[in-house]
mmCIF file of C-alpha atoms in Angstrom:
data_model
loop_
_atom_site.group_PDB
_atom_site.id
_atom_site.type_symbol
_atom_site.label_atom_id
_atom_site.label_comp_id
_atom_site.label_asym_id
_atom_site.label_seq_id
_atom_site.Cartn_x
_atom_site.Cartn_y
_atom_site.Cartn_z
ATOM 1 C CA MET A 213 -3.559 5.493 -3.073
ATOM 2 C CA THR A 214 -1.076 4.187 -0.202
ATOM 3 C CA LEU A 215 -2.712 1.050 0.999
ATOM 4 C CA PRO A 216 -3.463 0.919 4.636
ATOM 5 C CA ILE A 217 -0.982 -0.789 6.943
ATOM 6 C CA GLU A 218 -2.994 -3.814 7.830
ATOM 7 C CA ASN A 219 -3.230 -5.519 11.570
ATOM 8 C CA THR A 220 -2.097 -8.769 10.083
ATOM 9 C CA GLY A 221 1.535 -8.758 11.693
ATOM 10 C CA SER A 222 3.094 -9.718 8.430
ATOM 11 C CA LEU A 223 5.860 -7.252 7.974
ATOM 12 C CA LEU A 224 7.738 -8.478 11.104
ATOM 13 C CA PRO A 225 7.172 -11.276 13.392
ATOM 14 C CA HIS A 226 4.212 -11.189 15.712
ATOM 15 C CA THR A 227 5.704 -10.632 19.273
ATOM 16 C CA GLY A 228 2.982 -12.388 21.181
ATOM 17 C CA ASP A 229 2.684 -9.261 23.602
ATOM 18 C CA ALA A 230 -0.077 -7.227 22.412
ATOM 19 C CA ILE A 231 1.245 -3.794 23.898
ATOM 20 C CA THR A 232 4.685 -4.527 22.136
ATOM 21 C CA GLU A 233 2.846 -5.531 19.104
ATOM 22 C CA MET A 234 0.841 -2.373 18.814
ATOM 23 C CA GLN A 235 4.207 -0.365 19.245
ATOM 24 C CA ARG A 236 5.526 -2.339 16.331
ATOM 25 C CA ARG A 237 2.384 -1.634 14.229
ATOM 26 C CA SER A 238 2.702 1.837 15.103
ATOM 27 C CA HIS A 239 6.571 2.065 14.459
ATOM 28 C CA ILE A 240 5.824 0.634 10.849
ATOM 29 C CA ALA A 241 2.812 3.042 9.998
ATOM 30 C CA LEU A 242 4.933 6.127 11.253
ATOM 31 C CA SER A 243 7.690 5.031 9.055
ATOM 32 C CA ALA A 244 5.695 5.208 6.045
ATOM 33 C CA LEU A 245 4.484 8.321 6.861
ATOM 34 C CA HIS A 246 7.673 10.023 7.431
ATOM 35 C CA ARG A 247 9.688 8.303 4.895
ATOM 36 C CA GLY A 248 12.629 10.587 3.704
ATOM 37 C CA VAL A 249 12.077 13.098 6.519
ATOM 38 C CA ASP A 250 15.217 13.560 8.904
ATOM 39 C CA ARG A 251 13.818 16.791 10.428
ATOM 40 C CA LEU A 252 10.588 18.841 10.875
ATOM 41 C CA VAL A 253 8.555 21.315 12.461
ATOM 42 C CA LEU A 254 5.607 20.450 14.863
ATOM 43 C CA THR A 255 2.537 22.474 15.095
ATOM 44 C CA ASP A 256 -0.608 22.397 16.998
ATOM 45 C CA PHE A 257 1.154 21.114 20.211
ATOM 46 C CA PRO A 258 -1.673 20.531 22.688
ATOM 47 C CA ASP A 259 -1.121 23.332 25.069
ATOM 48 C CA TYR A 260 -4.137 22.368 27.305
ATOM 49 C CA GLU A 261 -5.051 20.113 29.803
ATOM 50 C CA ASN A 262 -6.701 17.061 27.658
ATOM 51 C CA ILE A 263 -4.217 14.173 28.689
ATOM 52 C CA GLY A 264 -4.938 12.180 25.776
ATOM 53 C CA ASP A 265 -3.421 14.724 23.306
ATOM 54 C CA SER A 266 -0.235 14.938 25.416
ATOM 55 C CA VAL A 267 0.490 11.488 25.325
ATOM 56 C CA ILE A 268 -0.067 11.413 21.642
ATOM 57 C CA ALA A 269 2.459 14.233 21.507
ATOM 58 C CA LEU A 270 4.702 11.967 23.581
ATOM 59 C CA GLY A 271 4.269 9.001 21.206
ATOM 60 C CA GLN A 272 5.144 11.069 18.335
ATOM 61 C CA ALA A 273 8.447 12.366 19.923
ATOM 62 C CA GLU A 274 9.452 8.858 20.770
ATOM 63 C CA PHE A 275 9.115 7.723 17.188
ATOM 64 C CA TRP A 276 10.980 10.648 15.805
ATOM 65 C CA ARG A 277 13.661 9.890 18.465
ATOM 66 C CA GLN A 278 14.023 6.180 17.248
ATOM 67 C CA ALA A 279 13.895 7.307 13.842
ATOM 68 C CA GLY A 280 16.621 9.857 14.000
ATOM 69 C CA ILE A 281 13.782 12.599 13.020
ATOM 70 C CA GLY A 282 15.022 16.215 14.631
ATOM 71 C CA VAL A 283 12.294 18.537 15.783
ATOM 72 C CA GLU A 284 13.639 22.044 14.796
ATOM 73 C CA ALA A 285 10.595 24.047 16.501
ATOM 74 C CA THR A 286 7.315 23.158 18.329
ATOM 75 C CA TYR A 287 4.145 25.531 18.148
ATOM 76 C CA SER A 288 0.788 25.549 19.674
ATOM 77 C CA TRP A 289 -1.858 26.996 17.616
ATOM 78 C CA ARG A 290 -1.941 30.025 19.313
ATOM 79 C CA THR A 291 1.967 30.703 19.343
ATOM 80 C CA ILE A 292 2.278 29.645 15.668
ATOM 81 C CA SER A 293 4.748 32.186 13.727
ATOM 82 C CA PRO A 294 4.175 33.366 10.270
ATOM 83 C CA LYS A 295 7.736 31.823 9.686
ATOM 84 C CA VAL A 296 6.097 28.194 9.639
ATOM 85 C CA TYR A 297 4.473 28.930 6.128
ATOM 86 C CA GLU A 298 8.296 29.487 4.810
ATOM 87 C CA SER A 299 9.692 26.551 6.553
ATOM 88 C CA PRO A 300 12.356 24.777 4.413
ATOM 89 C CA VAL A 301 11.644 21.568 6.323
ATOM 90 C CA PRO A 302 8.430 19.392 6.556
ATOM 91 C CA VAL A 303 5.623 20.777 8.791
ATOM 92 C CA ALA A 304 3.913 18.311 11.054
ATOM 93 C CA ILE A 305 0.511 18.809 12.533
ATOM 94 C CA GLN A 306 -0.411 17.073 15.839
ATOM 95 C CA GLY A 307 -2.400 13.953 15.697
ATOM 96 C CA GLY A 308 -5.444 13.283 17.709
ATOM 97 C CA GLY A 309 -9.260 13.288 17.597
ATOM 98 C CA ASN A 310 -9.921 16.869 16.821
ATOM 99 C CA PHE A 311 -10.366 16.699 13.215
ATOM 100 C CA GLY A 312 -13.843 17.469 11.096
ATOM 101 C CA GLY A 313 -15.258 20.703 12.745
ATOM 102 C CA LEU A 314 -15.909 19.932 16.618
ATOM 103 C CA TYR A 315 -12.897 22.170 17.230
ATOM 104 C CA PRO A 316 -12.925 24.903 14.707
ATOM 105 C CA GLN A 317 -9.680 26.668 15.789
ATOM 106 C CA HIS A 318 -7.655 23.506 14.976
ATOM 107 C CA SER A 319 -9.325 22.935 11.713
ATOM 108 C CA GLU A 320 -8.561 26.617 10.391
ATOM 109 C CA HIS A 321 -4.766 26.000 11.472
ATOM 110 C CA ARG A 322 -4.675 23.024 9.382
ATOM 111 C CA TYR A 323 -6.454 24.516 6.613
ATOM 112 C CA ARG A 324 -4.354 27.697 6.716
ATOM 113 C CA LEU A 325 -1.014 25.435 6.617
ATOM 114 C CA ALA A 326 -2.393 23.521 3.686
ATOM 115 C CA GLU A 327 -3.055 26.736 1.709
ATOM 116 C CA ARG A 328 0.102 28.858 2.723
ATOM 117 C CA LEU A 329 2.895 26.453 3.188
ATOM 118 C CA ASP A 330 5.401 26.427 0.478
ATOM 119 C CA PRO A 331 3.856 23.952 -2.230
ATOM 120 C CA LEU A 332 7.273 21.962 -2.509
ATOM 121 C CA ILE A 333 6.994 21.355 1.401
ATOM 122 C CA GLU A 334 5.610 18.048 2.855
ATOM 123 C CA LEU A 335 2.692 18.705 5.237
ATOM 124 C CA ILE A 336 2.388 15.662 7.390
ATOM 125 C CA GLN A 337 -0.751 15.069 9.227
ATOM 126 C CA GLU A 338 -0.001 12.685 12.201
ATOM 127 C CA PRO A 339 -2.515 10.116 12.906
ATOM 128 C CA GLN A 340 -6.008 11.347 13.554
ATOM 129 C CA SER A 341 -9.676 10.351 13.796
ATOM 130 C CA VAL A 342 -11.930 12.065 11.442
ATOM 131 C CA HIS A 343 -15.430 12.638 11.958
ATOM 132 C CA PHE A 344 -17.117 15.609 10.158
ATOM 133 C CA GLU A 345 -19.660 17.317 12.092
ATOM 134 C CA THR A 346 -21.697 18.890 9.237
ATOM 135 C CA ASP A 347 -21.394 18.835 5.208
ATOM 136 C CA ALA A 348 -20.181 22.391 5.255
ATOM 137 C CA ASP A 349 -17.071 20.941 7.432
ATOM 138 C CA ARG A 350 -16.725 18.006 4.753
ATOM 139 C CA ARG A 351 -16.689 20.632 1.819
ATOM 140 C CA ALA A 352 -14.048 22.997 3.643
ATOM 141 C CA PHE A 353 -11.797 20.021 3.855
ATOM 142 C CA ALA A 354 -12.270 19.081 0.373
ATOM 143 C CA ARG A 355 -11.975 22.589 -0.902
ATOM 144 C CA ARG A 356 -9.013 23.733 1.433
ATOM 145 C CA MET A 357 -6.736 20.918 2.485
ATOM 146 C CA ALA A 358 -7.457 17.812 0.150
ATOM 147 C CA PRO A 359 -6.048 19.545 -2.957
ATOM 148 C CA ARG A 360 -2.585 20.097 -1.471
ATOM 149 C CA ARG A 361 -0.297 17.715 -3.565
ATOM 150 C CA ARG A 362 2.387 17.569 -0.761
ATOM 151 C CA LEU A 363 0.066 16.348 1.664
ATOM 152 C CA ARG A 364 0.935 13.194 3.679
ATOM 153 C CA MET A 365 -2.016 12.169 5.827
ATOM 154 C CA ALA A 366 -2.444 9.477 8.664
ATOM 155 C CA VAL A 367 -5.947 8.237 10.097
ATOM 156 C CA ARG A 368 -6.589 6.009 12.981
ATOM 157 C CA ASP A 369 -9.359 3.668 12.184
ATOM 158 C CA ARG A 370 -10.999 2.294 8.962
ATOM 159 C CA VAL A 371 -14.270 4.557 9.374
ATOM 160 C CA SER A 372 -11.734 7.796 9.116
ATOM 161 C CA PHE A 373 -9.782 6.006 6.366
ATOM 162 C CA ALA A 374 -13.023 5.481 4.208
ATOM 163 C CA THR A 375 -14.006 9.142 4.761
ATOM 164 C CA VAL A 376 -10.570 10.918 3.729
ATOM 165 C CA SER A 377 -9.476 8.438 0.991
ATOM 166 C CA ALA A 378 -12.562 9.814 -0.988
ATOM 167 C CA HIS A 379 -10.793 13.105 -1.153
ATOM 168 C CA VAL A 380 -6.835 12.499 -0.344
ATOM 169 C CA PRO A 381 -4.946 10.163 -2.702
ATOM 170 C CA ASN A 382 -2.212 9.411 -0.087
ATOM 171 C CA VAL A 383 -3.762 8.060 3.151
ATOM 172 C CA ILE A 384 -2.171 5.765 5.668
ATOM 173 C CA LEU A 385 -4.069 3.801 8.257
ATOM 174 C CA ALA A 386 -1.819 4.075 11.439
ATOM 175 C CA PRO A 387 -2.303 3.437 15.097
ATOM 176 C CA ASP A 388 -2.469 6.280 17.588
ATOM 177 C CA SER A 389 0.923 7.315 18.458
ATOM 178 C CA VAL A 390 0.490 6.591 22.227
ATOM 179 C CA HIS A 391 1.397 3.004 21.351
ATOM 180 C CA MET A 392 5.036 4.047 20.837
ATOM 181 C CA LEU A 393 5.324 4.468 24.449
ATOM 182 C CA GLY A 394 4.714 0.692 25.126
ATOM 183 C CA HIS A 395 4.350 -0.576 28.600
ATOM 184 C CA LEU A 396 3.637 2.211 31.016
ATOM 185 C CA GLU A 397 4.629 1.677 34.636
ATOM 186 C CA SER A 398 2.297 2.315 37.474
ATOM 187 C CA ALA A 399 1.443 1.860 41.202
ATOM 188 C CA ALA A 400 -0.404 -1.170 42.178
ATOM 189 C CA PRO A 401 -4.239 -0.989 42.145
ATOM 190 C CA SER A 402 -5.832 -0.534 45.389
ATOM 191 C CA THR A 403 -9.528 -0.637 44.424
ATOM 192 C CA ALA A 404 -11.760 -2.571 42.144
ATOM 193 C CA VAL A 405 -12.648 0.033 39.685
ATOM 194 C CA VAL A 406 -12.145 3.494 38.543
ATOM 195 C CA HIS A 407 -14.688 5.313 36.328
ATOM 196 C CA LEU A 408 -12.976 7.882 33.942
ATOM 197 C CA LEU A 409 -15.844 9.421 31.991
ATOM 198 C CA ARG A 410 -16.115 12.402 29.739
ATOM 199 C CA ARG A 411 -17.555 15.833 30.614
ATOM 200 C CA ASP A 412 -17.410 17.597 27.229
ATOM 201 C CA ASP A 413 -19.216 17.630 23.974
ATOM 202 C CA GLU A 414 -18.037 14.163 22.831
ATOM 203 C CA SER A 415 -19.614 12.339 25.856
ATOM 204 C CA ALA A 416 -22.251 10.193 24.833
ATOM 205 C CA GLY A 417 -24.234 10.194 28.235
ATOM 206 C CA PRO A 418 -26.566 9.824 29.952
ATOM 207 C CA GLY A 419 -25.568 8.260 33.131
ATOM 208 C CA SER A 420 -23.159 9.377 35.856
ATOM 209 C CA ILE A 421 -21.609 8.269 38.918
ATOM 210 C CA ALA A 422 -20.683 10.146 42.099
ATOM 211 C CA THR A 423 -17.056 8.852 42.198
ATOM 212 C CA ALA A 424 -16.286 9.431 38.484
ATOM 213 C CA VAL A 425 -13.324 11.458 37.536
ATOM 214 C CA ASP A 426 -12.352 13.025 34.201
ATOM 215 C CA TRP A 427 -9.095 14.317 32.964
ATOM 216 C CA PRO A 428 -8.528 17.535 35.377
ATOM 217 C CA ALA A 429 -9.393 20.876 34.029
ATOM 218 C CA MET A 430 -7.298 23.729 34.988
ATOM 219 C CA THR A 431 -8.628 26.232 37.363
ATOM 220 C CA PHE A 432 -8.126 29.898 37.236
ATOM 221 C CA ALA A 433 -5.490 29.479 39.991
ATOM 222 C CA ASP A 434 -3.682 26.970 37.616
ATOM 223 C CA ARG A 435 -3.805 29.140 34.656
ATOM 224 C CA LEU A 436 -2.236 32.076 36.676
ATOM 225 C CA ARG A 437 0.524 30.254 38.025
ATOM 226 C CA GLN A 438 1.175 28.770 34.494
ATOM 227 C CA ARG A 439 0.947 32.290 32.946
ATOM 228 C CA LEU A 440 3.347 33.748 35.851
ATOM 229 C CA SER A 441 5.953 30.794 35.332
ATOM 230 C CA ARG A 442 6.094 31.304 31.525
ATOM 231 C CA THR A 443 6.356 35.000 31.913
ATOM 232 C CA PHE A 444 9.180 35.090 34.648
ATOM 233 C CA ALA A 445 10.939 31.714 34.072
ATOM 234 C CA GLU A 446 10.694 31.506 30.224
ATOM 235 C CA GLY A 447 10.341 35.075 29.226
ATOM 236 C CA ALA A 448 7.070 34.453 27.221
ATOM 237 C CA VAL A 449 5.554 37.662 27.932
ATOM 238 C CA THR A 450 2.297 37.099 26.016
ATOM 239 C CA ARG A 451 0.346 34.050 25.270
ATOM 240 C CA THR A 452 1.395 34.139 21.659
ATOM 241 C CA MET A 453 4.969 33.847 22.586
ATOM 242 C CA ASN A 454 6.413 30.604 21.665
ATOM 243 C CA ARG A 455 8.400 28.191 23.894
ATOM 244 C CA SER A 456 11.337 25.707 23.466
ATOM 245 C CA THR A 457 10.434 22.123 22.273
ATOM 246 C CA ASP A 458 11.696 20.690 25.529
ATOM 247 C CA ARG A 459 9.435 22.919 27.531
ATOM 248 C CA TRP A 460 6.343 21.972 25.529
ATOM 249 C CA PHE A 461 7.302 18.295 26.141
ATOM 250 C CA ALA A 462 8.192 18.519 29.648
ATOM 251 C CA ASP A 463 4.723 19.884 30.209
ATOM 252 C CA ALA A 464 3.042 16.819 28.275
ATOM 253 C CA ALA A 465 5.088 14.376 30.472
ATOM 254 C CA LYS A 466 3.643 16.045 33.453
ATOM 255 C CA ARG A 467 0.054 15.279 32.049
ATOM 256 C CA LEU A 468 0.788 11.680 31.118
ATOM 257 C CA ALA A 469 2.128 11.317 35.016
ATOM 258 C CA THR A 470 -1.237 12.822 36.044
ATOM 259 C CA GLY A 471 -3.138 10.473 33.999
ATOM 260 C CA VAL A 472 -1.526 7.182 35.071
ATOM 261 C CA ALA A 473 -1.981 8.442 38.796
ATOM 262 C CA LEU A 474 -5.631 8.820 38.077
ATOM 263 C CA LEU A 475 -6.047 5.514 36.503
ATOM 264 C CA SER A 476 -3.564 3.344 38.517
ATOM 265 C CA PRO A 477 -5.897 2.688 41.813
ATOM 266 C CA GLY A 478 -8.304 0.715 39.666
ATOM 267 C CA GLU A 479 -8.075 -2.912 39.005
ATOM 268 C CA THR A 480 -10.653 -2.229 36.172
ATOM 269 C CA ILE A 481 -11.024 1.176 34.236
ATOM 270 C CA ILE A 482 -14.425 2.036 32.893
ATOM 271 C CA THR A 483 -14.252 4.864 30.436
ATOM 272 C CA ASP A 484 -15.401 6.680 27.290
ATOM 273 C CA ARG A 485 -12.232 8.322 26.700
ATOM 274 C CA LEU A 486 -10.033 6.643 24.031
ATOM 275 C CA HIS A 487 -6.788 7.279 25.574
ATOM 276 C CA ALA A 488 -8.026 6.348 29.031
ATOM 277 C CA MET A 489 -8.759 3.118 27.401
ATOM 278 C CA LEU A 490 -5.244 2.864 25.626
ATOM 279 C CA ILE A 491 -3.272 4.197 28.758
ATOM 280 C CA ALA A 492 -5.090 1.722 30.942
ATOM 281 C CA LEU A 493 -4.174 -1.179 28.607
ATOM 282 C CA GLN A 494 -0.592 0.072 28.325
ATOM 283 C CA MET A 495 -0.948 -0.117 32.461
ATOM 284 C CA GLY A 496 -1.871 -3.543 31.997
ATOM 285 C CA ARG A 497 -5.364 -3.040 33.432
ATOM 286 C CA ARG A 498 -8.704 -4.525 32.370
ATOM 287 C CA VAL A 499 -10.795 -2.047 30.681
ATOM 288 C CA ILE A 500 -14.361 -1.684 30.007
ATOM 289 C CA ALA A 501 -15.101 0.861 27.324
ATOM 290 C CA ILE A 502 -18.322 2.735 26.442
ATOM 291 C CA ASP A 503 -18.446 4.430 23.206
ATOM 292 C CA ASN A 504 -18.071 8.297 22.963
ATOM 293 C CA ALA A 505 -20.677 10.343 20.869
ATOM 294 C CA ASN A 506 -18.918 9.737 17.551
ATOM 295 C CA GLY A 507 -18.053 5.889 17.925
ATOM 296 C CA LYS A 508 -14.359 6.538 18.364
ATOM 297 C CA LEU A 509 -13.636 3.961 20.753
ATOM 298 C CA SER A 510 -15.337 0.907 18.882
ATOM 299 C CA SER A 511 -14.010 2.017 15.672
ATOM 300 C CA TYR A 512 -10.708 2.015 16.876
ATOM 301 C CA ALA A 513 -10.715 -1.370 18.644
ATOM 302 C CA ALA A 514 -12.577 -2.705 15.558
ATOM 303 C CA THR A 515 -9.574 -1.486 13.285
ATOM 304 C CA TRP A 516 -6.696 -2.671 15.418
ATOM 305 C CA PHE A 517 -7.431 -4.907 18.338
ATOM 306 C CA GLU A 518 -9.382 -7.737 16.826
ATOM 307 C CA ASP A 519 -6.623 -10.341 16.511
ATOM 308 C CA LEU A 520 -4.823 -9.287 19.617
ATOM 309 C CA ASP A 521 -5.296 -10.559 23.339
ATOM 310 C CA LEU A 522 -6.200 -7.609 25.263
ATOM 311 C CA PRO A 523 -8.403 -7.452 28.584
ATOM 312 C CA LEU A 524 -10.663 -5.176 26.805
ATOM 313 C CA GLU A 525 -14.596 -5.257 26.687
ATOM 314 C CA PHE A 526 -17.364 -2.942 25.381
ATOM 315 C CA ALA A 527 -20.481 -2.075 27.098
ATOM 316 C CA PRO A 528 -23.602 -0.235 25.760
ATOM 317 C CA ASP A 529 -23.911 2.300 28.741
ATOM 318 C CA LEU A 530 -22.414 3.019 32.121
ATOM 319 C CA ALA A 531 -25.219 0.741 33.806
ATOM 320 C CA ALA A 532 -24.272 -2.176 31.707
ATOM 321 C CA ALA A 533 -20.508 -1.401 32.431
ATOM 322 C CA THR A 534 -20.855 -1.103 36.065
ATOM 323 C CA ASP A 535 -22.502 -4.737 35.932
ATOM 324 C CA MET A 536 -19.634 -6.311 34.044
ATOM 325 C CA VAL A 537 -17.228 -5.473 36.830
#
């Protein structure tokens, strides 16, 4: 078993800057995950409005740039080609927080890759949080993905590490790839607090606030404009036609800019989204975090932040968080 990369700062000198230190830890872990890799194919690119998954993709791309790893092609789960299963180079699966059954289409994509990719080719799961929704989901992972011999897997917190290492012999504990982006520039704050709260199945609820925002959802008009642009500007006539890597990542960069713009007005950010927490910290904001439904935020902070000086506090619920401002 690959030992987890601990948060002791022992491999290189500690920088004293928590944001730069997390960037350093991420680089070390991703270097171990990609050892011997000089090119790859990326799959499960986040072709949807979740800003957090897009910043993960951008962080992965920054590591690959620094490491001299070429990305030969990029696919979303909708556009993946059967050619990927015959890839002569390692295949990477996008990192994030959708591992364990909550998002079945992404789980099925991983399992098909594990089963159908040439057994001599490395399959690399970029850093994920793992929370199995049911015993059936756990059994499916153990049966369909864990047996693959050439599987490299990274997880983002100790809870996920304990869950996965019972099934997979080679697991690396790695920070979320967003840390590879380092300090994020933003406009100066103009108000005391911004609330960014989930409205999806991972929300812990209850509680709401009239001025709260979430990552913006695409409207029908947005989707229509996107479809027309891809059809006429890119020649992607159907939703299953793939795009260039540069176009995928240009979309991700726009989503990051949207996220920074949403958060930048606040001196303090109250959120139950992991990536709103991480982006805000990398913007230099104070963060009051509320755990989501599966404990993702507190598990992550307990794994990586206990020895760092970050303006991060946790509250048990929205009312308590508001009182802490």
